[in-house]
Amino acid sequence: MGKEAQGTIPLVRLTRVVDGLPEQPQGDAGLVTWSVRGEMGKSGLLMGRPLLHIHVQANPVLICQRCNEPFVYPIDSEVLLQLVKSEADLDDDVSYGDPSSEDDEGEEGNGFVSNLPEKVVGSHHFDLLAQIEDELILSVPYVPKHDVCPGALAKVSEAPPEEPAVKRPSPFAVLEQLKHKD
Ligand SMILES: [Zn+2]
């Protein structure tokens, strides 16, 4: 195995992602870069099972829910999927070996498989783009916010409480004046 593929796609083409988002940048800034690598599981329960690593990078513009300003939210996300042959295999936990030995765990049910990759049907129906789209949707925060809103910063520095009536000229303004003297 070890098959690899990569490419880019305009974010705006992923309609499920941009639904509800502000206008996205044109050109390179609005591109999603993805790569996908197929391989066989090498250990444990995934031994010999076909896996798919998907790596997605994008820089969607989101609206900050605190200050309502748009900002770029970089996404760099990887997901591991396990390919199965048919829809029926999606729920087929028996393929993981011996789940009955875990029965005494009780209420959590199949919680023991929660660290395993999500299963997808790896037939010719496999929709890589949909997986990329899903990953981006999961990566976009439900309530996007600046770490520190630039508006809040500006307000603080623009209007300190004891601002003198006459502002001192900025160093740049002074420079400009010097330049124009001769
Ligand atoms: Zn903000």
mmCIF file of C-alpha atoms in Angstrom, residues 4-182:
data_model
loop_
_atom_site.group_PDB
_atom_site.id
_atom_site.type_symbol
_atom_site.label_atom_id
_atom_site.label_comp_id
_atom_site.label_asym_id
_atom_site.label_seq_id
_atom_site.Cartn_x
_atom_site.Cartn_y
_atom_site.Cartn_z
ATOM 1 C CA GLU A 4 -0.962 8.842 -1.688
ATOM 2 C CA ALA A 5 -2.872 11.635 -3.337
ATOM 3 C CA GLN A 6 -3.196 15.326 -2.756
ATOM 4 C CA GLY A 7 -4.808 18.383 -4.172
ATOM 5 C CA THR A 8 -6.586 21.626 -3.538
ATOM 6 C CA ILE A 9 -10.152 22.750 -3.862
ATOM 7 C CA PRO A 10 -11.728 26.176 -3.413
ATOM 8 C CA LEU A 11 -13.420 26.351 -0.043
ATOM 9 C CA VAL A 12 -16.523 27.818 -1.644
ATOM 10 C CA ARG A 13 -17.030 24.570 -3.537
ATOM 11 C CA LEU A 14 -17.597 22.794 -0.216
ATOM 12 C CA THR A 15 -21.100 24.125 0.184
ATOM 13 C CA ARG A 16 -21.808 22.331 3.454
ATOM 14 C CA VAL A 17 -18.771 24.029 5.022
ATOM 15 C CA VAL A 18 -19.377 27.569 3.827
ATOM 16 C CA ASP A 19 -23.083 27.438 4.571
ATOM 17 C CA GLY A 20 -23.562 30.117 7.218
ATOM 18 C CA LEU A 21 -20.036 31.495 6.864
ATOM 19 C CA PRO A 22 -19.241 34.967 5.543
ATOM 20 C CA GLU A 23 -17.829 35.496 2.076
ATOM 21 C CA GLN A 24 -14.616 33.522 1.628
ATOM 22 C CA PRO A 25 -11.456 34.882 -0.007
ATOM 23 C CA GLN A 26 -10.780 34.231 -3.666
ATOM 24 C CA GLY A 27 -7.575 32.702 -4.938
ATOM 25 C CA ASP A 28 -4.993 30.883 -2.847
ATOM 26 C CA ALA A 29 -6.293 32.199 0.468
ATOM 27 C CA GLY A 30 -9.596 30.460 -0.190
ATOM 28 C CA LEU A 31 -8.120 27.104 -1.082
ATOM 29 C CA VAL A 32 -8.413 23.918 0.900
ATOM 30 C CA THR A 33 -5.264 21.797 0.705
ATOM 31 C CA TRP A 34 -5.756 18.117 1.307
ATOM 32 C CA SER A 35 -3.722 14.966 1.146
ATOM 33 C CA VAL A 36 -4.705 11.387 1.666
ATOM 34 C CA ARG A 37 -2.577 8.333 2.300
ATOM 35 C CA GLY A 38 -3.655 4.740 2.282
ATOM 36 C CA GLU A 39 -1.910 2.095 4.336
ATOM 37 C CA MET A 40 -2.410 -1.154 6.199
ATOM 38 C CA GLY A 41 -2.764 -1.142 9.947
ATOM 39 C CA LYS A 42 0.425 -2.439 11.515
ATOM 40 C CA SER A 43 -0.551 -3.338 15.032
ATOM 41 C CA GLY A 44 -3.270 -4.305 17.432
ATOM 42 C CA LEU A 45 -6.857 -4.458 16.337
ATOM 43 C CA LEU A 46 -6.054 -2.626 13.122
ATOM 44 C CA MET A 47 -3.432 -5.126 12.014
ATOM 45 C CA GLY A 48 -3.771 -5.707 8.294
ATOM 46 C CA ARG A 49 -6.805 -3.469 7.958
ATOM 47 C CA PRO A 50 -6.905 -0.802 5.268
ATOM 48 C CA LEU A 51 -6.625 2.679 6.745
ATOM 49 C CA LEU A 52 -6.852 6.119 5.276
ATOM 50 C CA HIS A 53 -5.065 9.146 6.700
ATOM 51 C CA ILE A 54 -6.627 12.392 5.598
ATOM 52 C CA HIS A 55 -4.885 15.707 6.199
ATOM 53 C CA VAL A 56 -6.836 18.898 5.600
ATOM 54 C CA GLN A 57 -5.634 22.488 5.770
ATOM 55 C CA ALA A 58 -7.771 25.547 5.187
ATOM 56 C CA ASN A 59 -8.084 29.139 6.317
ATOM 57 C CA PRO A 60 -11.774 29.918 6.394
ATOM 58 C CA VAL A 61 -12.986 33.382 7.314
ATOM 59 C CA LEU A 62 -15.329 33.216 10.294
ATOM 60 C CA ILE A 63 -17.280 35.880 12.125
ATOM 61 C CA CYS A 64 -16.199 36.485 15.699
ATOM 62 C CA GLN A 65 -19.241 35.993 17.912
ATOM 63 C CA ARG A 66 -17.935 38.538 20.399
ATOM 64 C CA CYS A 67 -17.149 41.536 18.193
ATOM 65 C CA ASN A 68 -18.834 40.549 14.912
ATOM 66 C CA GLU A 69 -15.659 41.106 12.924
ATOM 67 C CA PRO A 70 -14.471 38.553 10.373
ATOM 68 C CA PHE A 71 -11.220 36.770 11.070
ATOM 69 C CA VAL A 72 -9.193 33.960 9.558
ATOM 70 C CA TYR A 73 -9.355 30.684 11.438
ATOM 71 C CA PRO A 74 -6.536 28.368 10.343
ATOM 72 C CA ILE A 75 -7.445 24.699 10.253
ATOM 73 C CA ASP A 76 -4.834 21.966 10.134
ATOM 74 C CA SER A 77 -6.519 18.699 10.855
ATOM 75 C CA GLU A 78 -5.828 15.024 10.415
ATOM 76 C CA VAL A 79 -8.229 12.160 10.583
ATOM 77 C CA LEU A 80 -7.761 8.424 10.380
ATOM 78 C CA LEU A 81 -10.459 6.310 8.771
ATOM 79 C CA GLN A 82 -10.789 2.585 8.506
ATOM 80 C CA LEU A 83 -12.026 1.331 5.171
ATOM 81 C CA VAL A 84 -14.537 -1.479 5.197
ATOM 82 C CA LYS A 85 -16.046 -3.337 2.278
ATOM 83 C CA SER A 86 -19.748 -2.685 2.703
ATOM 84 C CA GLU A 87 -22.364 -0.803 4.678
ATOM 85 C CA ALA A 88 -22.971 -3.997 6.638
ATOM 86 C CA ASP A 89 -19.389 -3.951 7.899
ATOM 87 C CA LEU A 90 -19.843 -0.507 9.412
ATOM 88 C CA ASP A 91 -21.511 -1.960 12.503
ATOM 89 C CA ASP A 92 -19.585 -5.172 12.466
ATOM 90 C CA ASP A 93 -17.710 -5.040 15.744
ATOM 91 C CA VAL A 94 -17.076 -8.768 15.562
ATOM 92 C CA SER A 95 -14.293 -7.951 13.135
ATOM 93 C CA TYR A 96 -12.449 -6.419 16.062
ATOM 94 C CA GLY A 97 -11.964 -9.864 17.539
ATOM 95 C CA ASP A 98 -13.607 -10.701 20.804
ATOM 96 C CA PRO A 99 -15.909 -8.004 22.150
ATOM 97 C CA SER A 100 -17.693 -10.539 24.377
ATOM 98 C CA SER A 101 -14.758 -10.441 26.755
ATOM 99 C CA GLU A 102 -15.577 -6.781 27.346
ATOM 100 C CA ASP A 103 -19.193 -7.466 28.248
ATOM 101 C CA ASP A 104 -18.614 -7.008 31.946
ATOM 102 C CA GLU A 105 -17.863 -3.343 31.208
ATOM 103 C CA GLY A 106 -21.644 -3.071 31.033
ATOM 104 C CA GLU A 107 -23.285 0.290 30.496
ATOM 105 C CA GLU A 108 -20.674 1.803 28.198
ATOM 106 C CA GLY A 109 -21.495 -0.794 25.572
ATOM 107 C CA ASN A 110 -18.996 -0.500 22.757
ATOM 108 C CA GLY A 111 -17.116 2.335 24.358
ATOM 109 C CA PHE A 112 -13.936 0.299 24.131
ATOM 110 C CA VAL A 113 -13.772 0.881 20.398
ATOM 111 C CA SER A 114 -14.016 4.642 20.769
ATOM 112 C CA ASN A 115 -10.302 5.171 20.153
ATOM 113 C CA LEU A 116 -10.428 3.314 16.888
ATOM 114 C CA PRO A 117 -10.794 5.165 13.622
ATOM 115 C CA GLU A 118 -14.192 5.838 12.208
ATOM 116 C CA LYS A 119 -15.222 3.268 9.626
ATOM 117 C CA VAL A 120 -16.181 4.244 6.121
ATOM 118 C CA VAL A 121 -17.138 2.110 3.175
ATOM 119 C CA GLY A 122 -14.091 1.993 0.958
ATOM 120 C CA SER A 123 -15.743 1.003 -2.275
ATOM 121 C CA HIS A 124 -15.728 2.942 -5.507
ATOM 122 C CA HIS A 125 -18.577 4.920 -3.956
ATOM 123 C CA PHE A 126 -16.143 6.352 -1.459
ATOM 124 C CA ASP A 127 -16.488 10.101 -1.498
ATOM 125 C CA LEU A 128 -13.187 11.625 -0.446
ATOM 126 C CA LEU A 129 -14.484 15.133 -0.900
ATOM 127 C CA ALA A 130 -17.331 14.456 1.496
ATOM 128 C CA GLN A 131 -14.812 13.220 4.079
ATOM 129 C CA ILE A 132 -12.722 16.369 3.628
ATOM 130 C CA GLU A 133 -15.868 18.427 3.934
ATOM 131 C CA ASP A 134 -16.899 16.567 7.106
ATOM 132 C CA GLU A 135 -13.493 17.114 8.651
ATOM 133 C CA LEU A 136 -13.646 20.852 7.967
ATOM 134 C CA ILE A 137 -17.159 21.098 9.375
ATOM 135 C CA LEU A 138 -15.953 19.404 12.559
ATOM 136 C CA SER A 139 -12.954 21.748 12.723
ATOM 137 C CA VAL A 140 -14.903 24.992 12.471
ATOM 138 C CA PRO A 141 -15.771 26.087 16.007
ATOM 139 C CA TYR A 142 -19.464 26.273 16.796
ATOM 140 C CA VAL A 143 -18.978 29.698 18.376
ATOM 141 C CA PRO A 144 -15.942 31.243 16.659
ATOM 142 C CA LYS A 145 -14.145 33.963 18.611
ATOM 143 C CA HIS A 146 -10.910 35.902 18.420
ATOM 144 C CA ASP A 147 -8.502 34.962 21.173
ATOM 145 C CA VAL A 148 -8.384 38.680 21.815
ATOM 146 C CA CYS A 149 -10.742 40.866 19.834
ATOM 147 C CA PRO A 150 -8.779 43.591 18.003
ATOM 148 C CA GLY A 151 -11.625 46.064 18.589
ATOM 149 C CA ALA A 152 -11.339 45.631 22.340
ATOM 150 C CA LEU A 153 -7.592 46.266 22.163
ATOM 151 C CA ALA A 154 -8.001 49.370 20.027
ATOM 152 C CA LYS A 155 -10.559 50.873 22.390
ATOM 153 C CA VAL A 156 -8.246 50.453 25.358
ATOM 154 C CA SER A 157 -5.253 52.039 23.637
ATOM 155 C CA GLU A 158 -7.219 54.796 21.917
ATOM 156 C CA ALA A 159 -8.881 56.124 25.016
ATOM 157 C CA PRO A 160 -6.840 55.738 28.155
ATOM 158 C CA PRO A 161 -8.640 57.409 31.086
ATOM 159 C CA GLU A 162 -6.110 60.211 31.605
ATOM 160 C CA GLU A 163 -5.473 61.143 28.014
ATOM 161 C CA PRO A 164 -4.017 64.665 27.896
ATOM 162 C CA ALA A 165 -5.946 67.148 25.784
ATOM 163 C CA VAL A 166 -2.999 67.735 23.500
ATOM 164 C CA LYS A 167 -1.626 64.543 22.100
ATOM 165 C CA ARG A 168 2.050 64.130 21.773
ATOM 166 C CA PRO A 169 2.954 63.757 18.142
ATOM 167 C CA SER A 170 3.770 60.225 17.153
ATOM 168 C CA PRO A 171 7.423 59.462 16.366
ATOM 169 C CA PHE A 172 6.385 58.898 12.776
ATOM 170 C CA ALA A 173 4.797 62.305 12.458
ATOM 171 C CA VAL A 174 7.969 63.850 13.866
ATOM 172 C CA LEU A 175 10.009 61.956 11.302
ATOM 173 C CA GLU A 176 7.769 63.222 8.537
ATOM 174 C CA GLN A 177 8.257 66.792 9.687
ATOM 175 C CA LEU A 178 12.027 66.361 9.819
ATOM 176 C CA LYS A 179 12.029 64.986 6.298
ATOM 177 C CA HIS A 180 10.148 67.990 4.981
ATOM 178 C CA LYS A 181 12.309 70.563 6.745
ATOM 179 C CA ASP A 182 14.922 70.894 4.071
#
